[in-house]
Short mmCIF file of C-alpha atoms in Angstrom, two decimals:
data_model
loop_
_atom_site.label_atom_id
_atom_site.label_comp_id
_atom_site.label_asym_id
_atom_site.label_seq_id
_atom_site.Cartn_x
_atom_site.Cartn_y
_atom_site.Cartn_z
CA UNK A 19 57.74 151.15 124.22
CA UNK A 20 57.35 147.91 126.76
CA UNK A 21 56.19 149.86 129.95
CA UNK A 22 57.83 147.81 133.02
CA UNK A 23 56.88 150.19 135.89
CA UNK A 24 60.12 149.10 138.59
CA UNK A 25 59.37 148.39 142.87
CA UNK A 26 61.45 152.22 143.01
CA UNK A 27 57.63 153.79 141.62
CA UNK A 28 56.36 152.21 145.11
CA UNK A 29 59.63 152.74 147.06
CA UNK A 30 61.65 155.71 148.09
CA UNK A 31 64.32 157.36 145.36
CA UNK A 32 67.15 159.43 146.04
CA UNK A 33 68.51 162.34 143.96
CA UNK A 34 71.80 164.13 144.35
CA UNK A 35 71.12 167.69 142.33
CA UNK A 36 72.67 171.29 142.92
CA UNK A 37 70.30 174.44 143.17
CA UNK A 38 70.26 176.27 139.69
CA UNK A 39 72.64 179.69 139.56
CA UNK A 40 69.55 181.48 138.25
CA UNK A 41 67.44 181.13 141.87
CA UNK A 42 70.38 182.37 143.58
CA UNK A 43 68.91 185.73 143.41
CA UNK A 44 70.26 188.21 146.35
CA UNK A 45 73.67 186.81 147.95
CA UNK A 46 73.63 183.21 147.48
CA UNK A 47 70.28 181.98 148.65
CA UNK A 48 68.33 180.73 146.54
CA UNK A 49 64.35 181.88 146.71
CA UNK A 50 61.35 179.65 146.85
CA UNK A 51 60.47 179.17 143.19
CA UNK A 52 64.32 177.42 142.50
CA UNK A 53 63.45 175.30 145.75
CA UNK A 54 60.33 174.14 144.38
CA UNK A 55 62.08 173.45 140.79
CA UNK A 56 64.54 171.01 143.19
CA UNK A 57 61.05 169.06 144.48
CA UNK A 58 60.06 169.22 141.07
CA UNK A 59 63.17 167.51 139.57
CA UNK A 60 62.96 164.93 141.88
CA UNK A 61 59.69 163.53 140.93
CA UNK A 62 60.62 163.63 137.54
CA UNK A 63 63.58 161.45 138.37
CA UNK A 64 61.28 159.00 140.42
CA UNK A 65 59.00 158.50 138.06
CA UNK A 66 61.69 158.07 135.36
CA UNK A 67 63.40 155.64 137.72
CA UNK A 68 59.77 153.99 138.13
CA UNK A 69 59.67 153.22 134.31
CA UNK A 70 57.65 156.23 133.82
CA UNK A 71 59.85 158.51 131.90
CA UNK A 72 57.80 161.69 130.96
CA UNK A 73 59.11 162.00 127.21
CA UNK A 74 58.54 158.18 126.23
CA UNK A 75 54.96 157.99 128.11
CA UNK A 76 54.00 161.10 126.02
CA UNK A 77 55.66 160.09 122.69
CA UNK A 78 54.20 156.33 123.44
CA UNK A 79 50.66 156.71 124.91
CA UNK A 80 50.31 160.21 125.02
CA UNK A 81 50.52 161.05 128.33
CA UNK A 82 51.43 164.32 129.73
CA UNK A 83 52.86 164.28 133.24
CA UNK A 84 51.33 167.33 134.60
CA UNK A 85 52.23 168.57 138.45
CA UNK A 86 48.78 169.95 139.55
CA UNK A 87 49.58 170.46 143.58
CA UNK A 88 52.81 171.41 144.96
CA UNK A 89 53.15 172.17 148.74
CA UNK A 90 56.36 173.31 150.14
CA UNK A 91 57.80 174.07 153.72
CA UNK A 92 61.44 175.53 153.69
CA UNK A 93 63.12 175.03 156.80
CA UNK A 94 66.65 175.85 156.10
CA UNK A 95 68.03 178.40 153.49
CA UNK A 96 69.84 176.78 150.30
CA UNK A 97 72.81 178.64 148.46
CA UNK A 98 73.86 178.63 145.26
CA UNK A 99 76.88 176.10 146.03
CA UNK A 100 74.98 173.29 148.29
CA UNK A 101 74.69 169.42 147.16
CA UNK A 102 71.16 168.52 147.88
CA UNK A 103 69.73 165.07 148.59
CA UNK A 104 66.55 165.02 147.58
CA UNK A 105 64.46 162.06 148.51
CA UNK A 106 61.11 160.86 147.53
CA UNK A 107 58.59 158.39 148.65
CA UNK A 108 54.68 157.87 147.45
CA UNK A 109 52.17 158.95 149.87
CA UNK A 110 49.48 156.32 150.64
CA UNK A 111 46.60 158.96 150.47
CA UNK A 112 46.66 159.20 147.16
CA UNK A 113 43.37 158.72 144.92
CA UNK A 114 42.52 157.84 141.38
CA UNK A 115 43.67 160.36 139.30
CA UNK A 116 46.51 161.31 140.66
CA UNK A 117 50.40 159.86 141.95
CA UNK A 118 51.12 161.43 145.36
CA UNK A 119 54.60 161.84 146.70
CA UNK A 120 56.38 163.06 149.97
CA UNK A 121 59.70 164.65 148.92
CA UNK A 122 62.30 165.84 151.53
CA UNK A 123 65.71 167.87 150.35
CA UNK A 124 68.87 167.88 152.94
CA UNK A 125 71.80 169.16 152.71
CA UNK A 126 74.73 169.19 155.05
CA UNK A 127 75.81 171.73 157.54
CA UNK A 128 78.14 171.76 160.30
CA UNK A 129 75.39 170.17 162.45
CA UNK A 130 74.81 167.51 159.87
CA UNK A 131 72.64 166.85 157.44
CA UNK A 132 69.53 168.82 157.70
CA UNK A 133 66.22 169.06 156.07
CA UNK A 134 65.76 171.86 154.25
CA UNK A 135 62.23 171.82 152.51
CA UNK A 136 59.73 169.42 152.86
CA UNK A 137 57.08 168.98 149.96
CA UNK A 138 53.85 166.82 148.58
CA UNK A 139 53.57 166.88 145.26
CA UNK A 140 50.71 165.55 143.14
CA UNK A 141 51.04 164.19 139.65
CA UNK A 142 48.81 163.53 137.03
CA UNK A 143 48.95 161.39 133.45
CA UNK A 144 46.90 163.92 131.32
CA UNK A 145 45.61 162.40 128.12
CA UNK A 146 46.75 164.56 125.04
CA UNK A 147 44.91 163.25 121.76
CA UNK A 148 46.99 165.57 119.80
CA UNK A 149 48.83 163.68 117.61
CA UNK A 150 47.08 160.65 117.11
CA UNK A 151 48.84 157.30 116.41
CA UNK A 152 49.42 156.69 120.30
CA UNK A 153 49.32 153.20 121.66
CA UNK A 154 46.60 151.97 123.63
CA UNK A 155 47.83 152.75 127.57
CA UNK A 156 48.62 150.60 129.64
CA UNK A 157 46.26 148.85 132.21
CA UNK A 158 48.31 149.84 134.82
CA UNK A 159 47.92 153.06 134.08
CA UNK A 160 44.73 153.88 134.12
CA UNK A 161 43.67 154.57 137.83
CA UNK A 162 46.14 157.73 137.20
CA UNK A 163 44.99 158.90 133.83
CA UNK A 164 42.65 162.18 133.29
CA UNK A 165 41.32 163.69 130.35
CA UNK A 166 41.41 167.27 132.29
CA UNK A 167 43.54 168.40 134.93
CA UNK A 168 42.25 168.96 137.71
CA UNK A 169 43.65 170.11 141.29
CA UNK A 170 43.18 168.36 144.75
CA UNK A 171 40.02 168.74 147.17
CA UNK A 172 39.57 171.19 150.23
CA UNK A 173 39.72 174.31 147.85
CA UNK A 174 36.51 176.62 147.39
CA UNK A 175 37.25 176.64 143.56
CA UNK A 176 33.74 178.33 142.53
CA UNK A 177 34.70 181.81 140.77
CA UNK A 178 33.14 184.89 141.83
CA UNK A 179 30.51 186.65 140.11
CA UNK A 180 31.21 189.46 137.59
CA UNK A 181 29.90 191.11 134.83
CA UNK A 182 31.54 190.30 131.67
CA UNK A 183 29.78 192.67 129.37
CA UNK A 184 32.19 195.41 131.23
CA UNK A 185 35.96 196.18 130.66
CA UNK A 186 36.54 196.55 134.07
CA UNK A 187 37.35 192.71 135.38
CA UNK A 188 40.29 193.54 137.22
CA UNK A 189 38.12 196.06 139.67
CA UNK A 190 35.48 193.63 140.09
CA UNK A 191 37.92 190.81 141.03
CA UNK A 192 39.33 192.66 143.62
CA UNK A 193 36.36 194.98 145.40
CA UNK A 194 35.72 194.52 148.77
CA UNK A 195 38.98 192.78 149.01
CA UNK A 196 42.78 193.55 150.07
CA UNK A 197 43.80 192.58 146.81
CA UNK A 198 45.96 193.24 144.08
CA UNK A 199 44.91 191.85 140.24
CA UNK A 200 47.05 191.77 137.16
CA UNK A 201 46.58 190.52 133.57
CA UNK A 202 49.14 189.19 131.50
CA UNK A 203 48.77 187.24 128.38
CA UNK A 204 50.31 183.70 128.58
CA UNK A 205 53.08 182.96 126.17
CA UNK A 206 54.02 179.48 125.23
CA UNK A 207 57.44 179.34 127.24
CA UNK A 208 55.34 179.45 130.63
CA UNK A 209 53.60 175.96 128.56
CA UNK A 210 54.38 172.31 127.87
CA UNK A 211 52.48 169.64 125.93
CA UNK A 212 52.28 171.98 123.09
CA UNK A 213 50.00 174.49 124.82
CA UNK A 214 48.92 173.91 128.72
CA UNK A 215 50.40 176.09 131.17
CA UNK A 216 52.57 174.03 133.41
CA UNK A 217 53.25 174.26 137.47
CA UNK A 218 56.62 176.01 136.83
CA UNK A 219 54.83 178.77 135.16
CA UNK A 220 52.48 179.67 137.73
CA UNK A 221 55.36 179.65 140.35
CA UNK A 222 56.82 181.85 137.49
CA UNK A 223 53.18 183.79 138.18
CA UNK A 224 53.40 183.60 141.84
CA UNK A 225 56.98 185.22 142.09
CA UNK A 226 56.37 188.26 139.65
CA UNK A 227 52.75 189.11 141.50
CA UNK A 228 54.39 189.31 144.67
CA UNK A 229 56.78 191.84 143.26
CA UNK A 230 54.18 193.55 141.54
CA UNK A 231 51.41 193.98 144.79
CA UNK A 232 55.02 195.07 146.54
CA UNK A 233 55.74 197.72 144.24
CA UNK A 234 51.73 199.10 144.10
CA UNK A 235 52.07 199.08 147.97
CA UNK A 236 55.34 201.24 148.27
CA UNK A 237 57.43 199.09 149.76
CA UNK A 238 59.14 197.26 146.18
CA UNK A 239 61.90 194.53 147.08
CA UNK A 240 64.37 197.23 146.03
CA UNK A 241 63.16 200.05 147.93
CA UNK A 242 63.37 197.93 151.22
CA UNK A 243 66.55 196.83 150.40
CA UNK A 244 68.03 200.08 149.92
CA UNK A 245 66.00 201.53 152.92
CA UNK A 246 66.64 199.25 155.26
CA UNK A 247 68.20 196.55 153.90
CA UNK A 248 65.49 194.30 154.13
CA UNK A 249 64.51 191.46 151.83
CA UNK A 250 61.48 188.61 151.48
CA UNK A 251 61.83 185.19 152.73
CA UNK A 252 59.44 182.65 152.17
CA UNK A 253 58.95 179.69 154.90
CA UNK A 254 55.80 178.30 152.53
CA UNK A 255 54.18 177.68 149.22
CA UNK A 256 51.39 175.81 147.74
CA UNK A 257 50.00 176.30 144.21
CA UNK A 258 47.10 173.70 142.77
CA UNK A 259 46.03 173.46 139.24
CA UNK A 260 42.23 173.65 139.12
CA UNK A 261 41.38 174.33 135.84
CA UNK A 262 43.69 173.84 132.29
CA UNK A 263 44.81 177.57 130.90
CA UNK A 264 46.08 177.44 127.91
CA UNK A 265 48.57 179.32 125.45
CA UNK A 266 47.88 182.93 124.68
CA UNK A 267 44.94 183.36 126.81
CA UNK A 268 44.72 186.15 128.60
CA UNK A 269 45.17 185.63 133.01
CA UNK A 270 44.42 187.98 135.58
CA UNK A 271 46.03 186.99 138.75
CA UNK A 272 44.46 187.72 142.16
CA UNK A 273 46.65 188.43 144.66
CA UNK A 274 44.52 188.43 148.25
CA UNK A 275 46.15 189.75 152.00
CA UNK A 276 44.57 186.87 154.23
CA UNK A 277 46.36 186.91 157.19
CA UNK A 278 49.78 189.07 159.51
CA UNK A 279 51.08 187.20 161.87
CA UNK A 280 52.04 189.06 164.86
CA UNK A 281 54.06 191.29 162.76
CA UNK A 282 56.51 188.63 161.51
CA UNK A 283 55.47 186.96 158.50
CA UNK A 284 52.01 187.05 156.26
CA UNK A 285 49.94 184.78 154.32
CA UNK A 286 48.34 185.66 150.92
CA UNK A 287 46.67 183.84 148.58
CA UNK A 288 47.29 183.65 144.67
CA UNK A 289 43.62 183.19 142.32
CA UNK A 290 44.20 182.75 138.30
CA UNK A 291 41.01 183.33 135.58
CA UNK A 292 40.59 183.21 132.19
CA UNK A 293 37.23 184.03 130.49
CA UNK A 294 36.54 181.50 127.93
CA UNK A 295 33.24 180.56 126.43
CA UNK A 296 31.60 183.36 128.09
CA UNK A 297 32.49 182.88 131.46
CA UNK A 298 35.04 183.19 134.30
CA UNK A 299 37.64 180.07 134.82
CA UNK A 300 39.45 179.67 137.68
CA UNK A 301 42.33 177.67 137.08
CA UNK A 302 44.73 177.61 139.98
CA UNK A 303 44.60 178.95 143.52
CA UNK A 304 47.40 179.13 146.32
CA UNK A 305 49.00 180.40 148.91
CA UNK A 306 52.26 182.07 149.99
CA UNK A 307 54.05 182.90 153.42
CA UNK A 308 56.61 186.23 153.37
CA UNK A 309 58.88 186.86 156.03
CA UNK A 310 61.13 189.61 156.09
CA UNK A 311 64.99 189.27 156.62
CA UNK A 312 67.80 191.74 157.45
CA UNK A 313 71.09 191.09 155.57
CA UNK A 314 73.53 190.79 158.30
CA UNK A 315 76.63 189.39 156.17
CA UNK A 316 77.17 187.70 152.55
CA UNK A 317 75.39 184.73 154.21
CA UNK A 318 73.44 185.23 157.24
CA UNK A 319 70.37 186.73 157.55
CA UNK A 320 67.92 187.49 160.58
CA UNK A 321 64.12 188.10 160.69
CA UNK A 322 62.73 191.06 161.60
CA UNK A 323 59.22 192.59 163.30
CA UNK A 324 57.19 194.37 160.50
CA UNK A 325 57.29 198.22 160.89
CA UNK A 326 54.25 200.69 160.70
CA UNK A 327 55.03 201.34 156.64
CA UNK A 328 55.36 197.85 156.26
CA UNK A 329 51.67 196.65 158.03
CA UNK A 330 49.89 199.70 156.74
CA UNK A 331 51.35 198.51 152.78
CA UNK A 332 49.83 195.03 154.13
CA UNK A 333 46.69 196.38 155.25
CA UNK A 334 46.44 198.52 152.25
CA UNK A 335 46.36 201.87 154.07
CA UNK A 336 49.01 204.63 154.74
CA UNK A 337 51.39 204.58 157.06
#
């Protein structure tokens, strides 16, 4: 492969893409994971149109393009039929180590075109030896190449303290706490590169705890939306890779109540662990932002003020 890296890696790129059917998951809006699978999509296409296609960078040099931050703000609801103009542009904070992006999606209402999710997205080239046989990579390259992923700096990333010699890992990672934990082993679909898991599965991680601390709390998606015909939004998002998990290890996910916001929306954050080599890994942290919407119609929706059941689930005690 003859690596010519094109002025489009430096300069903005465009992308014309469609939501996928499976994020349109109640009426025709499609949730936060599919929006972040958009963002997602168009860095891969910027970096392609860059002369950094993931597959040939990998099969070449044996890079892995790894997303290791993703940080969304959703503006504007997307459905299932909208034509989305995604647009991307490199950030000029970005360090060694990494390729940093601003990426804006907009999509046309009667108003205009609108934005409807703003993101910043950090990449890393992870160095996979597996294989062997790779050329030597590129010069140019280098400033963005790692030999471990790592995730981005203002997170407290040290891992509490627990007792390993004990089966009971899940109650020590949440006492004291407003938290919900849950262990699940990690199979290889949620991986890429042969055996890392990749940004799409923790959103995959994020989306399924949040049903899960929902359900443990009384108030599951579905009982709200037969109750009162109520249903999550989500205005934000941010998940960073810390640490590498890897296939088949096992991941408890720490799902932490951090903040209500007068009553409207609230802010929790998302911890992953393994336990490898006789201690506690933390491997990602994050955040997420839940509204709550009434269905008005097939397409509109309103937000709504939280009710007692609803802040006492939140607050972990009965309504």
């Amino acid at each position: 492969m003859t690596l010519t890296l094109t002025p489009s890696l430096t300069e903005p790129s465009e992308l014309t893409i469609r939501p996928r059917y499976e994020g349109s998951n109640i009426c025709t809006w499609i949730g936060f994971k599919h929006v972040n699978y958009l963002v997602e999509e168009s860095v891969l296409n910027h970096l392609r149109e860059g002369g950094l296609p993931p597959g040939a960078i990998y099969e070449t040099y044996g890079l892995c393009t790894d997303i290791v931050d993703i940080d969304t703000r959703i503006v504007h609801a997307l459905h299932i039929d909208d034509v989305v103009t995604a647009t991307v542009r490199p950030h000029r904070r970005a360090r060694d180590g990494e390729l940093l992006f601003g990426v804006v999606l907009q999509v046309a209402r009667e108003e205009g075109l609108v934005k409807a999710a703003m993101s910043t997205v950090r990449v890393q080239l992870r160095h996979d030896p597996r294989g062997g046989g790779d050329q030597p990579i590129p010069a140019v390259l280098h400033p963005h190449v790692v030999s471990q992923l790592g995730g981005a700096p203002g997170w407290d990333v040290e891992a509490p303290e627990v007792n390993l010699d004990t089966d009971d890992l899940i109650k020590q990672l949440t006492a004291g706490s407003n938290a919900f934990a849950w262990k699940w082993r990690m199979p290889y679909w949620y991986c890429h590169f042969t055996e890392r898991v990749q940004m799409s599965g923790y959103l995959r991680l994020m989306e399924e705890v949040v049903d899960l601390f929902l359900e443990d709390r009384g108030v599951s998606i579905k009982t709200l939306l037969d109750e009162q015909n109520w249903i999550p939004v989500v205005p934000r998002s941010r998940i960073t890779v810390l640490e590498e998990a890897r296939m088949e290890e096992d991941l408890y996910t720490v799902f932490t109540v951090e903040e209500v916001f007068k009553d409207v929306t609230y802010t929790a954050r998302m911890d992953t662990y393994v336990v490898r080599d006789g201690a506690l890994v933390h491997t990602s942290t994050g955040t997420i932002t839940h509204g709550y919407a009434l269905i008005e119609n097939r397409r509109d929706w309103s937000l709504v003020t939280f009710d007692d059941r609803m802040n006492a689930a939140l607050a972990g005690t009965s309504a």
